[in-house]
Amino acid sequence: DTAVSQTPKYLVTQMGNDKSIKCEQNLGHDTMYWYKQDSKKFLKIMFSYNNKELIINETVPNRFSPKSPDKAHLNLHINSLELGDSAVYFCASSQDLRQPGYGYTFGSGTRLTVV
Amino acid sequence: GQNIDQPTEMTATEGAIVQINCTYQTSGFNGLFWYQQHAGEAPTFLSYNVLDGLEEKGRFSSFLSRSKGYSYLLLKELQMKDSASYLCAVRDYSGGYQKVTFGTGTKLQVIP
């Protein structure tokens, strides 16, 4: 049973295209996240949703739009892809953030390559 | 905002002990995590500290000093499979909600 699953695992696309990455968690967690890990392996938060409500929206180009149809799903849509968007995108989930001690469970990542 | 510092790379010998340090500066501190990430894989949760002191979990221990803004991850009886990046992450209150920010990670290489 995969706890946090994201698709696709690899995505190669041309500049200017629009693409989506999907994420689903079956842990019953309340909060989901998108992180971007660049070539230097720096893991940076992009968005966070708690029970379908956007709670964290870091300084990310508005070409990136998250959508959470329910608390088990958080998708990421990217418009007009640019070379600099190439990175590994990780979805993660956690129990209610007010509960201490809960770490994140990460998905396996989507390696996006823009050519 | 947060400022999290950890060494970029470390090398240690199989069977030895290694300590990976992390210093941070933040307001509204609400916990520190350590994650392990093997190359090409997702980070996995190792430990969590919110109070001062040492938390031990098998071969891995994590220490926190809130007054010094300092933590370390101690790995004992190193194995080759421990070669990975170790990410320090700090949770704090930011803009009315809790947020976890990751450091840049320490790449540990275990050699025979």
mmCIF file of C-alpha atoms in Angstrom:
data_model
loop_
_atom_site.group_PDB
_atom_site.id
_atom_site.type_symbol
_atom_site.label_atom_id
_atom_site.label_comp_id
_atom_site.label_asym_id
_atom_site.label_seq_id
_atom_site.Cartn_x
_atom_site.Cartn_y
_atom_site.Cartn_z
ATOM 1 C CA ASP A 1 0.000 0.000 0.000
ATOM 2 C CA THR A 2 1.548 3.264 -1.110
ATOM 3 C CA ALA A 3 1.050 5.975 1.510
ATOM 4 C CA VAL A 4 1.720 9.032 -0.674
ATOM 5 C CA SER A 5 1.676 8.405 -4.391
ATOM 6 C CA GLN A 6 2.421 10.927 -7.077
ATOM 7 C CA THR A 7 2.317 10.604 -10.834
ATOM 8 C CA PRO A 8 4.084 10.707 -13.126
ATOM 9 C CA LYS A 9 7.491 9.693 -11.778
ATOM 10 C CA TYR A 10 9.281 11.215 -14.760
ATOM 11 C CA LEU A 11 8.125 14.022 -17.006
ATOM 12 C CA VAL A 12 10.066 15.379 -19.974
ATOM 13 C CA THR A 13 8.420 18.226 -21.834
ATOM 14 C CA GLN A 14 9.175 21.204 -24.030
ATOM 15 C CA MET A 15 9.345 24.817 -22.942
ATOM 16 C CA GLY A 16 6.001 26.557 -23.104
ATOM 17 C CA ASN A 17 3.912 23.449 -22.461
ATOM 18 C CA ASP A 18 1.389 23.046 -19.627
ATOM 19 C CA LYS A 19 1.647 19.989 -17.397
ATOM 20 C CA SER A 20 0.096 18.563 -14.247
ATOM 21 C CA ILE A 21 1.423 16.387 -11.456
ATOM 22 C CA LYS A 22 -1.007 14.450 -9.291
ATOM 23 C CA CYS A 23 -0.683 13.441 -5.659
ATOM 24 C CA GLU A 24 -2.834 11.246 -3.455
ATOM 25 C CA GLN A 25 -2.396 10.112 0.148
ATOM 26 C CA ASN A 26 -4.223 7.273 1.893
ATOM 27 C CA LEU A 27 -2.981 8.046 5.404
ATOM 28 C CA GLY A 28 -5.951 10.137 6.451
ATOM 29 C CA HIS A 29 -3.648 13.125 6.953
ATOM 30 C CA ASP A 30 -5.106 16.609 7.126
ATOM 31 C CA THR A 31 -2.304 18.540 5.469
ATOM 32 C CA MET A 32 -0.561 18.142 2.121
ATOM 33 C CA TYR A 33 2.401 19.957 0.582
ATOM 34 C CA TRP A 34 4.339 20.518 -2.585
ATOM 35 C CA TYR A 35 8.104 20.893 -2.318
ATOM 36 C CA LYS A 36 10.619 21.596 -5.067
ATOM 37 C CA GLN A 37 14.122 20.119 -4.888
ATOM 38 C CA ASP A 38 16.568 21.758 -7.241
ATOM 39 C CA SER A 39 19.859 20.488 -8.656
ATOM 40 C CA LYS A 40 21.660 21.517 -5.471
ATOM 41 C CA LYS A 41 19.281 19.283 -3.515
ATOM 42 C CA PHE A 42 17.697 22.204 -1.667
ATOM 43 C CA LEU A 43 14.150 21.242 -0.659
ATOM 44 C CA LYS A 44 11.929 24.315 -0.740
ATOM 45 C CA ILE A 45 8.266 24.500 0.173
ATOM 46 C CA MET A 46 5.882 25.793 -2.466
ATOM 47 C CA PHE A 47 2.347 25.216 -1.183
ATOM 48 C CA SER A 48 0.480 23.667 1.688
ATOM 49 C CA TYR A 49 -3.191 22.752 2.012
ATOM 50 C CA ASN A 50 -5.012 21.854 5.205
ATOM 51 C CA ASN A 51 -8.370 20.178 4.652
ATOM 52 C CA LYS A 52 -8.588 21.620 1.129
ATOM 53 C CA GLU A 53 -7.729 25.121 2.313
ATOM 54 C CA LEU A 54 -4.556 26.833 1.089
ATOM 55 C CA ILE A 55 -2.454 27.770 4.121
ATOM 56 C CA ILE A 56 1.027 28.256 2.706
ATOM 57 C CA ASN A 57 1.769 29.937 -0.585
ATOM 58 C CA GLU A 58 5.435 30.774 -0.868
ATOM 59 C CA THR A 59 6.900 33.087 -3.442
ATOM 60 C CA VAL A 60 6.199 30.931 -6.443
ATOM 61 C CA PRO A 61 5.440 32.168 -9.986
ATOM 62 C CA ASN A 62 1.706 32.226 -10.618
ATOM 63 C CA ARG A 63 2.304 29.795 -13.465
ATOM 64 C CA PHE A 64 2.148 27.217 -10.651
ATOM 65 C CA SER A 65 -1.380 26.513 -9.445
ATOM 66 C CA PRO A 66 -2.222 23.890 -6.842
ATOM 67 C CA LYS A 67 -5.647 22.308 -6.613
ATOM 68 C CA SER A 68 -7.039 20.215 -3.781
ATOM 69 C CA PRO A 69 -10.386 18.589 -4.665
ATOM 70 C CA ASP A 70 -10.447 16.819 -1.284
ATOM 71 C CA LYS A 71 -8.066 16.376 1.618
ATOM 72 C CA ALA A 72 -6.575 13.213 0.130
ATOM 73 C CA HIS A 73 -5.526 14.859 -3.133
ATOM 74 C CA LEU A 74 -3.296 17.762 -4.020
ATOM 75 C CA ASN A 75 -2.437 18.342 -7.667
ATOM 76 C CA LEU A 76 0.019 20.801 -9.163
ATOM 77 C CA HIS A 77 -0.552 22.415 -12.529
ATOM 78 C CA ILE A 78 2.232 24.310 -14.246
ATOM 79 C CA ASN A 79 1.598 26.647 -17.182
ATOM 80 C CA SER A 80 4.109 27.827 -19.760
ATOM 81 C CA LEU A 81 6.952 25.670 -18.513
ATOM 82 C CA GLU A 82 10.435 27.195 -18.416
ATOM 83 C CA LEU A 83 13.889 25.621 -18.323
ATOM 84 C CA GLY A 84 14.308 26.736 -14.704
ATOM 85 C CA ASP A 85 11.320 24.652 -13.673
ATOM 86 C CA SER A 86 13.394 21.508 -14.134
ATOM 87 C CA ALA A 87 13.638 19.899 -10.698
ATOM 88 C CA VAL A 88 12.244 17.085 -8.602
ATOM 89 C CA TYR A 89 8.828 17.914 -7.166
ATOM 90 C CA PHE A 90 7.852 16.137 -3.971
ATOM 91 C CA CYS A 91 4.381 15.833 -2.574
ATOM 92 C CA ALA A 92 4.124 15.228 1.183
ATOM 93 C CA SER A 93 1.462 14.891 3.825
ATOM 94 C CA SER A 94 1.313 15.176 7.598
ATOM 95 C CA GLN A 95 -1.154 14.775 10.411
ATOM 96 C CA ASP A 96 -2.718 17.895 11.904
ATOM 97 C CA LEU A 97 0.136 20.348 12.356
ATOM 98 C CA ARG A 98 -1.087 21.188 15.817
ATOM 99 C CA GLN A 99 -0.111 17.690 16.919
ATOM 100 C CA PRO A 100 3.556 17.638 17.833
ATOM 101 C CA GLY A 101 5.994 15.021 16.706
ATOM 102 C CA TYR A 102 4.487 14.164 13.359
ATOM 103 C CA GLY A 103 6.899 14.203 10.495
ATOM 104 C CA TYR A 104 6.053 14.368 6.865
ATOM 105 C CA THR A 105 5.501 11.371 4.624
ATOM 106 C CA PHE A 106 6.864 12.106 1.187
ATOM 107 C CA GLY A 107 5.861 10.759 -2.165
ATOM 108 C CA SER A 108 8.554 9.280 -4.399
ATOM 109 C CA GLY A 109 8.960 12.493 -6.372
ATOM 110 C CA THR A 110 8.369 13.616 -9.947
ATOM 111 C CA ARG A 111 11.495 14.419 -11.912
ATOM 112 C CA LEU A 112 10.514 17.191 -14.321
ATOM 113 C CA THR A 113 12.861 17.999 -17.191
ATOM 114 C CA VAL A 114 12.044 20.937 -19.421
ATOM 115 C CA VAL A 115 13.870 20.958 -22.761
ATOM 116 C CA GLY B 1 12.147 33.697 8.289
ATOM 117 C CA GLN B 2 14.635 30.977 9.073
ATOM 118 C CA ASN B 3 18.332 30.401 8.617
ATOM 119 C CA ILE B 4 19.430 26.770 8.833
ATOM 120 C CA ASP B 5 23.077 25.768 8.516
ATOM 121 C CA GLN B 6 24.588 22.323 8.257
ATOM 122 C CA PRO B 7 27.829 21.060 6.699
ATOM 123 C CA THR B 8 27.625 20.271 3.017
ATOM 124 C CA GLU B 9 29.522 16.996 3.082
ATOM 125 C CA MET B 10 31.045 14.549 5.565
ATOM 126 C CA THR B 11 32.943 11.300 5.252
ATOM 127 C CA ALA B 12 33.134 8.607 7.914
ATOM 128 C CA THR B 13 34.314 5.025 8.201
ATOM 129 C CA GLU B 14 32.108 1.974 8.439
ATOM 130 C CA GLY B 15 31.574 1.002 12.083
ATOM 131 C CA ALA B 16 32.460 4.463 13.381
ATOM 132 C CA ILE B 17 30.317 7.205 14.916
ATOM 133 C CA VAL B 18 29.502 10.442 13.115
ATOM 134 C CA GLN B 19 27.832 13.620 14.352
ATOM 135 C CA ILE B 20 26.053 15.939 11.929
ATOM 136 C CA ASN B 21 25.452 19.419 13.314
ATOM 137 C CA CYS B 22 22.687 21.851 12.507
ATOM 138 C CA THR B 23 22.302 25.436 13.674
ATOM 139 C CA TYR B 24 19.240 27.526 13.109
ATOM 140 C CA GLN B 25 17.796 30.954 13.720
ATOM 141 C CA THR B 26 14.061 31.363 13.863
ATOM 142 C CA SER B 27 11.232 32.945 15.812
ATOM 143 C CA GLY B 28 8.279 30.871 16.988
ATOM 144 C CA PHE B 29 10.316 27.646 17.113
ATOM 145 C CA ASN B 30 8.083 24.587 17.349
ATOM 146 C CA GLY B 31 10.250 21.564 16.699
ATOM 147 C CA LEU B 32 13.196 20.219 14.733
ATOM 148 C CA PHE B 33 13.228 17.209 12.431
ATOM 149 C CA TRP B 34 15.931 15.082 10.867
ATOM 150 C CA TYR B 35 15.300 13.340 7.566
ATOM 151 C CA GLN B 36 17.380 10.878 5.574
ATOM 152 C CA GLN B 37 17.407 11.023 1.790
ATOM 153 C CA HIS B 38 19.143 8.447 -0.381
ATOM 154 C CA ALA B 39 20.127 9.542 -3.873
ATOM 155 C CA GLY B 40 17.135 9.569 -6.194
ATOM 156 C CA GLU B 41 14.679 8.799 -3.424
ATOM 157 C CA ALA B 42 12.257 10.683 -1.209
ATOM 158 C CA PRO B 43 13.260 11.970 2.245
ATOM 159 C CA THR B 44 12.251 9.700 5.118
ATOM 160 C CA PHE B 45 11.548 10.846 8.665
ATOM 161 C CA LEU B 46 14.221 9.968 11.232
ATOM 162 C CA SER B 47 13.589 11.968 14.393
ATOM 163 C CA TYR B 48 11.825 14.871 16.048
ATOM 164 C CA ASN B 49 12.916 17.092 18.954
ATOM 165 C CA VAL B 50 10.930 19.898 20.532
ATOM 166 C CA LEU B 51 12.363 19.884 24.082
ATOM 167 C CA ASP B 52 16.024 20.192 25.022
ATOM 168 C CA GLY B 53 17.877 16.921 25.292
ATOM 169 C CA LEU B 54 18.647 13.706 23.530
ATOM 170 C CA GLU B 55 16.188 11.434 21.722
ATOM 171 C CA GLU B 56 17.529 7.973 20.990
ATOM 172 C CA LYS B 57 16.228 5.593 18.364
ATOM 173 C CA GLY B 58 18.392 2.575 17.805
ATOM 174 C CA ARG B 59 21.632 3.567 16.098
ATOM 175 C CA PHE B 60 20.397 7.119 15.580
ATOM 176 C CA SER B 61 20.115 9.835 18.232
ATOM 177 C CA SER B 62 19.168 13.472 17.910
ATOM 178 C CA PHE B 63 19.969 16.278 20.323
ATOM 179 C CA LEU B 64 18.449 19.725 20.696
ATOM 180 C CA SER B 65 19.455 22.880 22.548
ATOM 181 C CA ARG B 66 16.792 25.515 22.019
ATOM 182 C CA SER B 67 18.734 28.263 23.781
ATOM 183 C CA LYS B 68 21.687 27.730 21.450
ATOM 184 C CA GLY B 69 19.656 27.108 18.300
ATOM 185 C CA TYR B 70 21.592 23.906 17.830
ATOM 186 C CA SER B 71 20.904 20.287 17.058
ATOM 187 C CA TYR B 72 22.915 17.278 16.053
ATOM 188 C CA LEU B 73 22.208 13.871 14.616
ATOM 189 C CA LEU B 74 24.440 11.093 15.909
ATOM 190 C CA LEU B 75 24.831 7.925 13.895
ATOM 191 C CA LYS B 76 26.526 4.979 15.596
ATOM 192 C CA GLU B 77 27.966 1.762 14.151
ATOM 193 C CA LEU B 78 27.905 3.234 10.691
ATOM 194 C CA GLN B 79 26.891 0.980 7.843
ATOM 195 C CA MET B 80 27.480 1.448 4.131
ATOM 196 C CA LYS B 81 23.727 1.902 3.645
ATOM 197 C CA ASP B 82 23.886 5.025 5.845
ATOM 198 C CA SER B 83 25.492 6.865 2.918
ATOM 199 C CA ALA B 84 22.835 9.457 2.170
ATOM 200 C CA SER B 85 21.947 13.107 2.656
ATOM 201 C CA TYR B 86 20.709 14.124 6.086
ATOM 202 C CA LEU B 87 18.324 17.042 6.190
ATOM 203 C CA CYS B 88 17.733 19.203 9.239
ATOM 204 C CA ALA B 89 14.286 20.831 9.202
ATOM 205 C CA VAL B 90 12.821 23.423 11.555
ATOM 206 C CA ARG B 91 9.146 24.001 12.243
ATOM 207 C CA ASP B 92 7.967 27.389 13.357
ATOM 208 C CA TYR B 93 4.981 29.670 13.313
ATOM 209 C CA SER B 94 5.024 31.860 10.264
ATOM 210 C CA GLY B 95 2.220 34.219 9.377
ATOM 211 C CA GLY B 96 -0.227 32.474 11.705
ATOM 212 C CA TYR B 97 0.420 28.925 10.588
ATOM 213 C CA GLN B 98 3.090 26.322 11.133
ATOM 214 C CA LYS B 99 5.702 25.785 8.469
ATOM 215 C CA VAL B 100 8.613 23.374 8.140
ATOM 216 C CA THR B 101 11.741 24.665 6.418
ATOM 217 C CA PHE B 102 14.543 22.350 5.357
ATOM 218 C CA GLY B 103 18.271 22.974 5.476
ATOM 219 C CA THR B 104 20.379 22.245 2.427
ATOM 220 C CA GLY B 105 21.364 18.819 3.754
ATOM 221 C CA THR B 106 24.611 17.088 4.660
ATOM 222 C CA LYS B 107 25.810 14.450 2.237
ATOM 223 C CA LEU B 108 27.377 11.649 4.256
ATOM 224 C CA GLN B 109 29.668 9.163 2.592
ATOM 225 C CA VAL B 110 30.497 6.003 4.516
ATOM 226 C CA ILE B 111 33.705 4.345 3.394
ATOM 227 C CA PRO B 112 34.966 0.820 4.166
#
